[in-house]
XYZ file of C-alpha atoms in Angstrom:
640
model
C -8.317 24.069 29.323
C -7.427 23.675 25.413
C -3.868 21.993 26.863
C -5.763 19.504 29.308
C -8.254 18.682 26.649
C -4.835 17.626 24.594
C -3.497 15.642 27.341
C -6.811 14.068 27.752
C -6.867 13.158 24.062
C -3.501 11.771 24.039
C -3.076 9.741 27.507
C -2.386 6.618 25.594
C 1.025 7.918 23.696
C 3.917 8.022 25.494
C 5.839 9.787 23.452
C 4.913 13.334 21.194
C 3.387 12.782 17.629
C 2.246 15.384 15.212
C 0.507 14.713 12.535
C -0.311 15.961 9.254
C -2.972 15.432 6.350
C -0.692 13.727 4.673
C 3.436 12.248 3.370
C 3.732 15.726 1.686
C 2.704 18.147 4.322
C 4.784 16.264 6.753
C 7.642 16.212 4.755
C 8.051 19.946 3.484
C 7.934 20.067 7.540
C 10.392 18.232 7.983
C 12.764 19.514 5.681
C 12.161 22.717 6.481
C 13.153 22.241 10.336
C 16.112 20.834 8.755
C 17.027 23.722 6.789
C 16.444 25.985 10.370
C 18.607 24.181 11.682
C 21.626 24.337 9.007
C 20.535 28.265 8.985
C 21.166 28.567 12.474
C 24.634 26.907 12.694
C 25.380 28.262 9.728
C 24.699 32.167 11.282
C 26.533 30.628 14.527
C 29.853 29.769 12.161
C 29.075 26.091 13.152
C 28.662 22.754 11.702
C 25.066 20.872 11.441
C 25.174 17.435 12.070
C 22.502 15.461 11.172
C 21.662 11.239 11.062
C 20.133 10.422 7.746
C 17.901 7.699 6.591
C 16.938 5.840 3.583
C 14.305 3.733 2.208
C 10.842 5.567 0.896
C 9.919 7.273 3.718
C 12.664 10.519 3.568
C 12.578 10.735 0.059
C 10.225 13.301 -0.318
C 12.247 15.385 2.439
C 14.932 15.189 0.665
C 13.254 16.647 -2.714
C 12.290 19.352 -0.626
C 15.625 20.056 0.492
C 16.890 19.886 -3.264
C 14.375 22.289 -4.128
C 15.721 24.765 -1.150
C 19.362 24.528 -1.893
C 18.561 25.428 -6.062
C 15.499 28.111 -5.717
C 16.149 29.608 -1.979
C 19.746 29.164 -1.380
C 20.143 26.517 0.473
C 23.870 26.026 1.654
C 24.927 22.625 2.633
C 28.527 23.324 2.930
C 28.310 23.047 6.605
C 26.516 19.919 7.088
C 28.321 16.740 8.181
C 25.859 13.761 7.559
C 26.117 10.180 8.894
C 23.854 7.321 7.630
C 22.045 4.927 9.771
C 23.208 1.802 7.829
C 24.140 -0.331 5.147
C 23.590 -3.730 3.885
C 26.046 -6.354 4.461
C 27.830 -7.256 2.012
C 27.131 -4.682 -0.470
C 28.726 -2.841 -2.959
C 28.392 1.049 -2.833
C 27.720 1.073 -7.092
C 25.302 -1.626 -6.547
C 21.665 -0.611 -7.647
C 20.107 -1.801 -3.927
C 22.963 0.017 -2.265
C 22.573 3.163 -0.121
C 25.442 5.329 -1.147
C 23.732 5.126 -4.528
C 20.174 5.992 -2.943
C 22.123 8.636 -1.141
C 23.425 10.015 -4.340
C 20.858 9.641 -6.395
C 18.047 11.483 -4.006
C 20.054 14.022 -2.333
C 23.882 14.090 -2.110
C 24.380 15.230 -6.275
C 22.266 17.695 -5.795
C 23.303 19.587 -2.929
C 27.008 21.579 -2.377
C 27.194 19.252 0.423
C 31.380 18.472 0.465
C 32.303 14.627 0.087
C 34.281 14.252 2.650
C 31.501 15.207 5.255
C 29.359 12.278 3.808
C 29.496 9.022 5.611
C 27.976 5.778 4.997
C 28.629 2.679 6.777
C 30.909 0.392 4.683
C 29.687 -2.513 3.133
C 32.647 -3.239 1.607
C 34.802 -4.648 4.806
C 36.242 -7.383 5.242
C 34.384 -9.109 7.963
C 37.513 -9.491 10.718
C 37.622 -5.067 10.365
C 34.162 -4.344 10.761
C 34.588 -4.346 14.672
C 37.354 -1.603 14.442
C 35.310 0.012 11.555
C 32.075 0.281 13.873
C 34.249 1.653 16.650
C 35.577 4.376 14.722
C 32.146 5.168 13.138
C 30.912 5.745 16.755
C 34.281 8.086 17.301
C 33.887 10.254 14.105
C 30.531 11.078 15.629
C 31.686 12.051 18.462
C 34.604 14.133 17.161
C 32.050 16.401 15.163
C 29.966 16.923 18.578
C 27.732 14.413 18.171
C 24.435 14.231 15.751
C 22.115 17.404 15.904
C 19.203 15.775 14.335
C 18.733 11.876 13.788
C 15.950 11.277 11.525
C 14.212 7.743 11.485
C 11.653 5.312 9.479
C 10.532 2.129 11.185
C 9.911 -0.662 9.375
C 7.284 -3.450 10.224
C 9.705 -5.342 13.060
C 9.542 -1.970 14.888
C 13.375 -1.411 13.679
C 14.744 1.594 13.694
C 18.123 1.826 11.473
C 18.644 -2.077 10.957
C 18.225 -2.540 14.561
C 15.927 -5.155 14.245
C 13.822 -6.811 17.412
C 16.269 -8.568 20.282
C 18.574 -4.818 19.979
C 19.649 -3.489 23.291
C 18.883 -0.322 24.196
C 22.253 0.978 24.668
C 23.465 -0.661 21.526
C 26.107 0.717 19.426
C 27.078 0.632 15.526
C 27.633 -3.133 14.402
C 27.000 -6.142 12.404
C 23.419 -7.438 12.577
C 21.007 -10.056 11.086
C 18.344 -8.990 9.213
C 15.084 -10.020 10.705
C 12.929 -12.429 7.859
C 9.955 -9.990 7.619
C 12.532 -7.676 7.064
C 14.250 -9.012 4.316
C 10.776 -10.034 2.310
C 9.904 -6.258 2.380
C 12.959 -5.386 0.723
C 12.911 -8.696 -1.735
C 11.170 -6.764 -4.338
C 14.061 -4.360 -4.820
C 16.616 -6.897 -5.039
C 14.665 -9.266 -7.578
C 13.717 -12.284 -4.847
C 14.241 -12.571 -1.205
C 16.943 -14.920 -1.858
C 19.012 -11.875 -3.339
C 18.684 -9.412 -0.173
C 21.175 -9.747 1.983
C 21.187 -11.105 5.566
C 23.305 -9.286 7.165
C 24.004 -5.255 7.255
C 25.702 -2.297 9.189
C 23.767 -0.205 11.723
C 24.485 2.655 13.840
C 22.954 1.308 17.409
C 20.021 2.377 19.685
C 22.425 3.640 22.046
C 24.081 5.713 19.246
C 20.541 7.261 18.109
C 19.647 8.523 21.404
C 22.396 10.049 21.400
C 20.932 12.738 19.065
C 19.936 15.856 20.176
C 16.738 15.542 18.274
C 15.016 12.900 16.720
C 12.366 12.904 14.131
C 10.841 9.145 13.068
C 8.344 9.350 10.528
C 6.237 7.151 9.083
C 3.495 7.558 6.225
C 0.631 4.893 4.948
C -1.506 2.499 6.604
C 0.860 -0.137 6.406
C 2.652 1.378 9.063
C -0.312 1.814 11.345
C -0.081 -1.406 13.372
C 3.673 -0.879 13.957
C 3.230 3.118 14.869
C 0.573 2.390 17.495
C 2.895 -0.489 19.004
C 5.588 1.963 19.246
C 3.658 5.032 20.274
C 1.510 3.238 22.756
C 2.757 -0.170 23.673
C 4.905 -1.131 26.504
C 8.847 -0.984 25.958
C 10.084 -3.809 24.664
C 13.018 -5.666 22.330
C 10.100 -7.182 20.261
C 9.441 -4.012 19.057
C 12.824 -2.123 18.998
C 11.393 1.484 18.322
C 9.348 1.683 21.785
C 12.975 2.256 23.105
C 12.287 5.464 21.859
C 9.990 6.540 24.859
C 12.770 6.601 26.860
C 13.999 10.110 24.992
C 13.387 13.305 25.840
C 14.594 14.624 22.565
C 12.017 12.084 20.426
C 8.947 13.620 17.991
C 7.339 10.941 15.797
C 5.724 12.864 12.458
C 2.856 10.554 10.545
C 0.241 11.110 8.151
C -3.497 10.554 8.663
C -3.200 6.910 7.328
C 0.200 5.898 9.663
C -1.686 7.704 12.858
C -4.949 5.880 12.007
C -4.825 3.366 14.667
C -3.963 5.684 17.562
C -6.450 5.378 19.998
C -7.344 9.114 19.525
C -8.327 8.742 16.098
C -9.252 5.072 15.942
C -11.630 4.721 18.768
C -11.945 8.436 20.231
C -14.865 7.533 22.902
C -12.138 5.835 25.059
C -10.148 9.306 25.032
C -12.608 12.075 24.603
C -16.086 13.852 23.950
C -17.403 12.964 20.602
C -19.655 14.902 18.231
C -21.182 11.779 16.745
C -22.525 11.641 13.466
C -23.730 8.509 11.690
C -20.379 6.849 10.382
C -18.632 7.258 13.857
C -22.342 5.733 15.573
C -21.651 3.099 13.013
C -18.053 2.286 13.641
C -18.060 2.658 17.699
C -21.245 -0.065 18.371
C -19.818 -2.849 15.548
C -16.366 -2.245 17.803
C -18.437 -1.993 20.752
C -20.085 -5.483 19.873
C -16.595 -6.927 18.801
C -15.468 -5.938 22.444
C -17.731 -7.455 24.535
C -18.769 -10.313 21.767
C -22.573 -9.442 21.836
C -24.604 -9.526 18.776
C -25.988 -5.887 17.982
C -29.108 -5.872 18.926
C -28.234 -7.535 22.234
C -26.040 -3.949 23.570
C -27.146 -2.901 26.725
C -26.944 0.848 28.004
C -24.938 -1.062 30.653
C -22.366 -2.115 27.579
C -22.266 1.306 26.558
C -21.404 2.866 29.913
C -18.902 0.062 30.699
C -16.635 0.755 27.670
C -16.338 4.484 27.013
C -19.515 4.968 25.202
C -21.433 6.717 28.148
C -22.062 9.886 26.349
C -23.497 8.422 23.167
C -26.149 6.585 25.136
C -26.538 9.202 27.202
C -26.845 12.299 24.043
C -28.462 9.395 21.309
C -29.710 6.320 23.153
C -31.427 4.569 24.490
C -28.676 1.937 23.460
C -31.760 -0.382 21.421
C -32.632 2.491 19.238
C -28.799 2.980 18.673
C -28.623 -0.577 17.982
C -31.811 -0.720 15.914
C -30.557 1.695 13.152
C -26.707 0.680 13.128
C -28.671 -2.904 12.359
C -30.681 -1.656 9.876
C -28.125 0.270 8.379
C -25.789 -2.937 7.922
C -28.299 -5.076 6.926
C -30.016 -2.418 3.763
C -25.747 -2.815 2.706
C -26.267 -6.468 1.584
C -27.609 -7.083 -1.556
C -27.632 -9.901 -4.107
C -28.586 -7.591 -7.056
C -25.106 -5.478 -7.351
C -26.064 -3.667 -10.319
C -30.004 -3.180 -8.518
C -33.154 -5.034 -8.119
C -35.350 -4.442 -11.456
C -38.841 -3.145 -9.876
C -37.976 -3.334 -6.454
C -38.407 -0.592 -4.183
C -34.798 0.888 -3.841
C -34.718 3.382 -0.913
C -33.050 1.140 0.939
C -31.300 -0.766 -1.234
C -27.059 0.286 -2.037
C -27.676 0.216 -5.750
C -30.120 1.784 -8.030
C -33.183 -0.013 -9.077
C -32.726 1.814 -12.641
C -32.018 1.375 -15.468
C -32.872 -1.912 -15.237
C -29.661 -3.391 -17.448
C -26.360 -0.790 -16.649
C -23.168 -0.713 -18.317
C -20.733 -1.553 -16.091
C -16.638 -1.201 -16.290
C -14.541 -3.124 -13.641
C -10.825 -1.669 -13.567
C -8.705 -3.877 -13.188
C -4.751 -2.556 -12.153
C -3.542 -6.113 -13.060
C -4.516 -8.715 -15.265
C -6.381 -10.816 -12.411
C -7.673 -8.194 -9.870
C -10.893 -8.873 -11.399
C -11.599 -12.164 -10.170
C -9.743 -12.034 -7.637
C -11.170 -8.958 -5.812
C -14.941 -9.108 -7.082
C -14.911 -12.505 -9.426
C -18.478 -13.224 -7.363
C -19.736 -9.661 -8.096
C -18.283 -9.571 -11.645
C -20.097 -13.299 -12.656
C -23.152 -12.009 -10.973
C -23.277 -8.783 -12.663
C -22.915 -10.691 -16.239
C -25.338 -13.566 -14.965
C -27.971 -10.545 -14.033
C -27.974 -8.977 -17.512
C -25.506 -6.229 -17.272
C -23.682 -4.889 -20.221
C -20.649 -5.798 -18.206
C -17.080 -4.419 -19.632
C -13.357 -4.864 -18.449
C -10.452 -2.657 -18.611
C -6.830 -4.327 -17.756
C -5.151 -0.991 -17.239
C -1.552 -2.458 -17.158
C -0.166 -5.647 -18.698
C 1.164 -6.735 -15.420
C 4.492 -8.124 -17.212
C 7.016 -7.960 -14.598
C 5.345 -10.902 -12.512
C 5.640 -13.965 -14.371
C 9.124 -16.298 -14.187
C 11.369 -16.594 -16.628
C 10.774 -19.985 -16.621
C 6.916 -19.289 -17.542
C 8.345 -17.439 -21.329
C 10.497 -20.257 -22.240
C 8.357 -22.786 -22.035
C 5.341 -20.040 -23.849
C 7.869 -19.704 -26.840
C 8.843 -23.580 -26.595
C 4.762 -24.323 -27.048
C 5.063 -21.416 -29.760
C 8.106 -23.240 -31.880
C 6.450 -27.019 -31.632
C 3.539 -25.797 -32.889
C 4.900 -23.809 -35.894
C 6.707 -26.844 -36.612
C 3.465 -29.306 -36.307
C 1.927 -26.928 -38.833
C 5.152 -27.242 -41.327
C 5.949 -23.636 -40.849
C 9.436 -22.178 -40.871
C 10.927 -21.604 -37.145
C 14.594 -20.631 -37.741
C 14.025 -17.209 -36.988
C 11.622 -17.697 -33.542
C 14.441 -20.425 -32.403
C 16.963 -17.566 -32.721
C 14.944 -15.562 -30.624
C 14.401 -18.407 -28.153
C 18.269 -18.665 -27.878
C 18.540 -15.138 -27.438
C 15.913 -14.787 -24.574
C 17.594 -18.360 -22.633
C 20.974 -16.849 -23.222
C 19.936 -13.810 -21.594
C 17.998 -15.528 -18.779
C 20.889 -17.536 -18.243
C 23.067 -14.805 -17.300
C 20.177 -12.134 -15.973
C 21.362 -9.919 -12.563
C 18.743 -9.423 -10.090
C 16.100 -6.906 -11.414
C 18.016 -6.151 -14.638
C 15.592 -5.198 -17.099
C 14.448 -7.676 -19.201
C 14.376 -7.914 -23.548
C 11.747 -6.709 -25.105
C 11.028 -9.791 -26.670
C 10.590 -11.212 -23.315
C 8.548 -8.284 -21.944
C 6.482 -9.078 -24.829
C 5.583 -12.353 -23.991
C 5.367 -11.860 -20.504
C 2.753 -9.323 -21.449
C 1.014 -12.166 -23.704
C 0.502 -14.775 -21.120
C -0.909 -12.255 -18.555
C -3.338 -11.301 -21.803
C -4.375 -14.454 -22.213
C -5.360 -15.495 -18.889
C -7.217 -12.825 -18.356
C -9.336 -13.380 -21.497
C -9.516 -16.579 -20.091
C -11.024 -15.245 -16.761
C -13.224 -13.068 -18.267
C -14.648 -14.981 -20.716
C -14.846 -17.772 -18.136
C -16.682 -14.899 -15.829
C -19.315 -14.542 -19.000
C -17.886 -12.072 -20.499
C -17.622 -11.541 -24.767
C -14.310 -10.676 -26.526
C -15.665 -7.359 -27.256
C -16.154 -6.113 -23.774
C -12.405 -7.202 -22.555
C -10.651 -3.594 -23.205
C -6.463 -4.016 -22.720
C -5.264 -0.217 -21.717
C -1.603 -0.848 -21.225
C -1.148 2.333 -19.460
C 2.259 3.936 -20.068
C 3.203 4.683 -16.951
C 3.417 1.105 -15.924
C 5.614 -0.344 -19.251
C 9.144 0.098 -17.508
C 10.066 -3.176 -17.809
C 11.203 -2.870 -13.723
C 9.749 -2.330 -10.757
C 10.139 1.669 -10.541
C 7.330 3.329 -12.737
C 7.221 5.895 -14.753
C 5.205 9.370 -13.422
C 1.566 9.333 -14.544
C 1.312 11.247 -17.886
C -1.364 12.652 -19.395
C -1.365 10.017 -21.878
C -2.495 7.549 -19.169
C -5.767 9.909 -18.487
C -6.547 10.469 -21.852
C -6.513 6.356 -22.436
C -9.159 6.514 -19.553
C -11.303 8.823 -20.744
C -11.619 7.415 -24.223
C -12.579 3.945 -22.614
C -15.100 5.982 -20.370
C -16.121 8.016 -22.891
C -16.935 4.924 -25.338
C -18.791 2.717 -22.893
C -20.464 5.739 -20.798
C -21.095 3.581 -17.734
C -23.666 3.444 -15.068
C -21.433 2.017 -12.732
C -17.486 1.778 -12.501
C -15.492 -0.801 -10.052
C -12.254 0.283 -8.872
C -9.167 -1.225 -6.833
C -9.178 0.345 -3.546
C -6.911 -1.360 -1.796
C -4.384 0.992 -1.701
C -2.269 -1.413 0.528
C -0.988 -3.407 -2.532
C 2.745 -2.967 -2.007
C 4.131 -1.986 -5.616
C 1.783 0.427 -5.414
C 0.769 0.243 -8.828
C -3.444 0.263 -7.299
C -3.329 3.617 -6.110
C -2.069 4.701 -9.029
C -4.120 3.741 -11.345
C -6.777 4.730 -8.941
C -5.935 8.020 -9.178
C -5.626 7.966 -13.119
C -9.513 7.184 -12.955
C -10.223 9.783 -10.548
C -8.579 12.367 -12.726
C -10.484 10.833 -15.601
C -13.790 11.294 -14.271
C -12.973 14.849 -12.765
C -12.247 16.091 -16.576
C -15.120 14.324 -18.240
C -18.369 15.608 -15.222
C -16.953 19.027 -17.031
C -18.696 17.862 -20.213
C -20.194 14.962 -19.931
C -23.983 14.367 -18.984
C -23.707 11.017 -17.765
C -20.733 11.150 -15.566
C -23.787 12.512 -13.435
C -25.451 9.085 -13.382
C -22.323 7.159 -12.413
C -21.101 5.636 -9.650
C -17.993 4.729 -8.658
C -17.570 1.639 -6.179
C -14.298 0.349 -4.797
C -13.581 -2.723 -4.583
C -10.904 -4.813 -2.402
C -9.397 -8.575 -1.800
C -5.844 -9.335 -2.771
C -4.213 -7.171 -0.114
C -6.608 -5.970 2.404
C -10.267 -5.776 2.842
C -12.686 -2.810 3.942
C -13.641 -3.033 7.987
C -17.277 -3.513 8.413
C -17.886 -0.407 9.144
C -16.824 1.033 5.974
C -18.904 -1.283 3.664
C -21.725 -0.014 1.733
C -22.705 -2.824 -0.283
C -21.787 -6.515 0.427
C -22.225 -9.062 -2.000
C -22.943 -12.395 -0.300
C -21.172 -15.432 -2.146
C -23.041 -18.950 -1.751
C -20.966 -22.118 -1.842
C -21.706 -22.305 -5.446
C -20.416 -19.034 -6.539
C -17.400 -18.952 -4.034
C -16.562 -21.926 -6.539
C -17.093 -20.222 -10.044
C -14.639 -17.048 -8.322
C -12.161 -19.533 -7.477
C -12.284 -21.567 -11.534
C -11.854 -17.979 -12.767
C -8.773 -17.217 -10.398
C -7.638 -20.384 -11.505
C -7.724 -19.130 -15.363
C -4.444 -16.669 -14.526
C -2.220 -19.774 -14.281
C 1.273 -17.922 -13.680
C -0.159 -16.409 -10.925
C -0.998 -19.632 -9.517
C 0.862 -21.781 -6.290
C 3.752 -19.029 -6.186
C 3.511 -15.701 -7.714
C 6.680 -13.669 -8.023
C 5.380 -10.675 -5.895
C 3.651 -12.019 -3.291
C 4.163 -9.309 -0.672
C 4.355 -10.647 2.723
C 1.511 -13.038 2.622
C 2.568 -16.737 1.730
C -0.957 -17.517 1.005
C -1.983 -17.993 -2.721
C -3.931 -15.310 -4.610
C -7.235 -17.481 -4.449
C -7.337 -17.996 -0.584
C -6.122 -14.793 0.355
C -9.804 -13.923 -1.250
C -11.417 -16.368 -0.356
C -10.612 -16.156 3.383
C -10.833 -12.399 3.698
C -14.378 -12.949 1.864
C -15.307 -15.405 4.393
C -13.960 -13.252 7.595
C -16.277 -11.090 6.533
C -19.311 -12.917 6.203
C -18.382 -14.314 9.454
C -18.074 -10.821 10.769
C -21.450 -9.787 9.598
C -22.631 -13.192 11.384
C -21.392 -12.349 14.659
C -23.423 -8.836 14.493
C -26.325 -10.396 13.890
C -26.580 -10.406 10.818
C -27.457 -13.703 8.680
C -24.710 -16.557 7.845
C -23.461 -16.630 4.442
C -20.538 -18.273 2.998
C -18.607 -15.329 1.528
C -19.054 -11.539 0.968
C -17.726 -9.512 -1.367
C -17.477 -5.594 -0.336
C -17.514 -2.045 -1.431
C -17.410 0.892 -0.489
C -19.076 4.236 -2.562
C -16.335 6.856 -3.883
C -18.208 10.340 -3.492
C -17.277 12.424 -6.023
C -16.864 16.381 -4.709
């Protein structure tokens, strides 16, 4: 029964997926079914052949395997690897190249011999590559072909560089990196401009080869792609649903990559439920999105049409289920963020008291802020709050080069207008041009130019704040540590970084704290910082009274937004105030028209926000609900 019950819950995959609570459960899997294997072969006087990957996904696999070769004696001496690719042209001392990655995460750390390891060559010239590729596929071959292939996919549904248009039965060869592609690797290489278009990659054809394949993907941001290759039809759009043609295939996510399986994204269609309030919640607004109805206009006939037969059946009728998912959306919008002064509050997201709350917006960068909750934050300072803001990093490695000269050029007039001596800032300003003149894609930059970098982030976000209402006093610059690299790899979180936290905390004591929670932002520098405050707050409810009084609310906008279901306040914007956000985005000028990290959406800071805002004010409308302009949303952190 327990086996039909499985098949029953996943009749929409056509391949086998396991998946874990999360990256680093998955991956200690991983590596150890990697380490049986080189165990077995090694007992069996044989060689283990294994297909290796690069990228983020594996590295964590690869730290495990480290950690088995140096504290459980971990041979490698019998393993033969073979990469999936390389870029086109590259150098293999090159920082973006993958015989360096290869190195640097695995290969000097292992007894793995160096004449086993092979990487595609990036180095050819282009009339050899043919020959090159041909002989790539034969030295797989001659070792008896690949034991264990393991995979990532990126966003085109490519697996290796085999990007979407690859054959099936293709083999190792030259390819042409697909734009979306190419953008998600720009940040690594300093500008899109700088990645390569071309690279090396072992073929389709060549992967299923393998006697066992393992593609795994971790994060949300993979979602969309994993359920198109897990439960879409095969097709060269998506390169990786070649992959259901294997008998040999496993494909090992997290909770966040698996998320939009049907099994765990709308389990009615696939299963009994035991229903409890959030899942009521999320199946009748995606009920209503299905068959475009309005809420309160579901019909048991609705239900029973679209998978939703037992929760009629076991909670309905449908109107009553319909009544309080209605109710419970509309108590989530409120006007009063930081709650109504002598209102009744029961039904209300925020607490009525105390009447004027200190509140401390996080911000990860220097324009989150505004550009996340700017309606929220101006309301909260227009309603009386004792409203404070903490930058927690100085957000220097996104403004152009172009952005300091002209700072220090402003900086040198001026000194000069006010008769002071500027021999010694014009020999910094040569300095700084000479080195821009001559910089390599992400080489660090001076510190003189970090500095200012640093400085014109600071000063557009005083601008924003004080713009949002805000006084000097209550604008709190944190500079975490962790962040001041000067490049786009951080350092680990220190204690230091918590500590900073706490004292802030500890100093303003707040009522109410607003966090990024859009853990989507692709430098990942929100999560991070995220966490920092988490760990802050877990230390001080130890000894602090009123950590017991404070609530935590997360806040999203310049990368993603919450789904309707998850909001638990909504903070509707009128025409007006959707304005005033928009003037205090506009304070963070270098931010402005083209930001240097824009991720994969062309749009502009300002109407990323102000669209999402307005999807979901439109979303709210077609529930029901009533019509406003914009909403902000959140969404309440529960402390354990």
């Amino acid at each position: 029964m327990a086996r039909l019950n499985l098949l029953e819950e996943t009749r929409f995959e056509k391949l086998p997926v396991k998946v874990y609570e999360d990256e680093h459960i998955a991956s200690k899997k991983v590596a150890k079914r990697i380490a049986d294997l080189i165990r077995r072969k090694q007992d069996k006087h044989e060689n283990a052949v294994l297909g290796l990957a690069t990228g983020a996904t594996p590295v964590e696999v690869y730290e495990e395997l480290i950690r088995m070769h140096k504290e459980e004696k971990l041979s490698f001496k019998n393993v033969i690897t073979f990469n999936l690719d390389e870029y086109y042209p590259m150098q293999p001392d090159a920082k973006q190249s993958y015989v360096k990655f290869m190195d640097e995460n695995l290969f000097n750390h292992i007894d793995i011999k160096r004449e086993n390891i092979h990487i595609p060559d990036g180095t050819l010239a282009k009339e050899d590559i043919t020959d090159y590729c041909l002989a790539y596929e034969n030295q797989i071959g001659a070792v008896g072909g690949l034991d264990l292939q393991l995979l990532g996919i990126g966003r085109t549904g490519h697996i290796g560089f085999n990007e979407p248009g690859s054959a099936p039965n293709s083999g190792t060869r030259l390819v042409t990196l697909d734009d979306l592609t190419r953008r998600d690797a720009s940040r690594d290489f300093g500008g899109k401009e700088n990645v390569p278009t071309k690279a090396i990659t072992m073929g389709i054809g060549t992967i299923f080869k393998a006697k066992e394949i393992i593609l795994m993907a971790w994060s949300k941001k993979k979602a969309p792609i994993i359920k198109k290759a897990v439960e879409g039809e095969m097709s060269g759009n998506v390169p990786a649903t070649y992959l259901q043609l294997s008998d040999n295939v496993e494909f090992i996510l997290d909770e966040d990559a698996a998320s939009e399986l049907t099994r765990f994204n709308t389990p009615w269609l696939v299963k009994d439920c035991s229903w409890n309030k959030a899942l009521i919640k999320k199946a009748v607004i995606w009920l209503s999105s299905e068959v475009k109805k309005p809420i309160l206009k579901l019909t048991d006939e609705d239900y029973n049409n679209n998978g939703m037969a037992q929760l009629a059946t076991e909670q309905g009728p449908a109107y009553d289920i319909n009544i309080d998912v209605f109710n419970q959306l509309q108590h989530s919008i409120t006007g009063w963020p930081g709650g109504k002064p002598n209102a009744d509050d029961t039904q209300r997201p925020e607490r009525k008291s105390p009447a004027k709350k200190r509140s401390i917006i996080f911000s990860p960068h220097p324009d989150d802020d505004v550009i996340s909750m700017g309606g929220t934050f101006i309301r909260l300072v227009d309603q009386g709050h004792d409203v404070h803001v903490a930058y927690q990093t100085s957000g220097n490695t996104a403004v152009w080069d172009t952005d300091v000269l002209r700072y220090v050029e402003f900086a040198i007039d001026f000194k000069k207008s006010t008769g002071e001596d500027t021999e010694k800032l014009e020999a910094t300003y040569e300095k700084m041009r000479d080195f821009i003149d001559k910089k390599e894609p992400n080489e660090i930059d001076l510190d003189e130019i970090r500095d200012v970098k640093a400085f014109i982030r600071k000063s557009e976000a005083i601008a924003g704040a004080r713009y949002a209402g805000l006084k000097d006093k209550n604008i709190h610059f944190m500079a975490l540590p962790f962040y001041e690299t000067g490049k786009k790899v951080k350092n680990p979180v220190t204690n230091k970084d918590v500590e900073l936290t706490m004292e802030l905390l500890k100093e303003v004591k707040p009522h109410q704290i607003f966090a990024a929670g859009d853990f989507a932002d692709p430098h990942g520098t929100h999560i991070v910082c995220f966490r920092i405050i988490l760990e802050a707050m877990k230390r001080l409810r130890k000894t602090e009274s009123w950590t017991k009084d404070c609530w935590l609310w997360m806040y999203r906008g310049a990368w993603q937004e919450f789904e309707v279901h998850e909001i638990e306040m909504a903070v509707p914007l009128s025409p007006k105030e959707v304005q005033r956000k928009r003037d205090a985005i506009f304070q963070h000028q270098s931010q402005k028209d083209r930001p240097v990290f824009p991720g994969d959406d062309e749009r502009e800071f300002w109407v990323r926000a102000e669209e999402r805002n307005r999807e979901t004010a439109e979303s709210y409308d077609k529930l029901g609900l009533a019509n406003y302009e914009a909403m902000e949303a959140f969404v309440k952190w529960k402390f354990e």
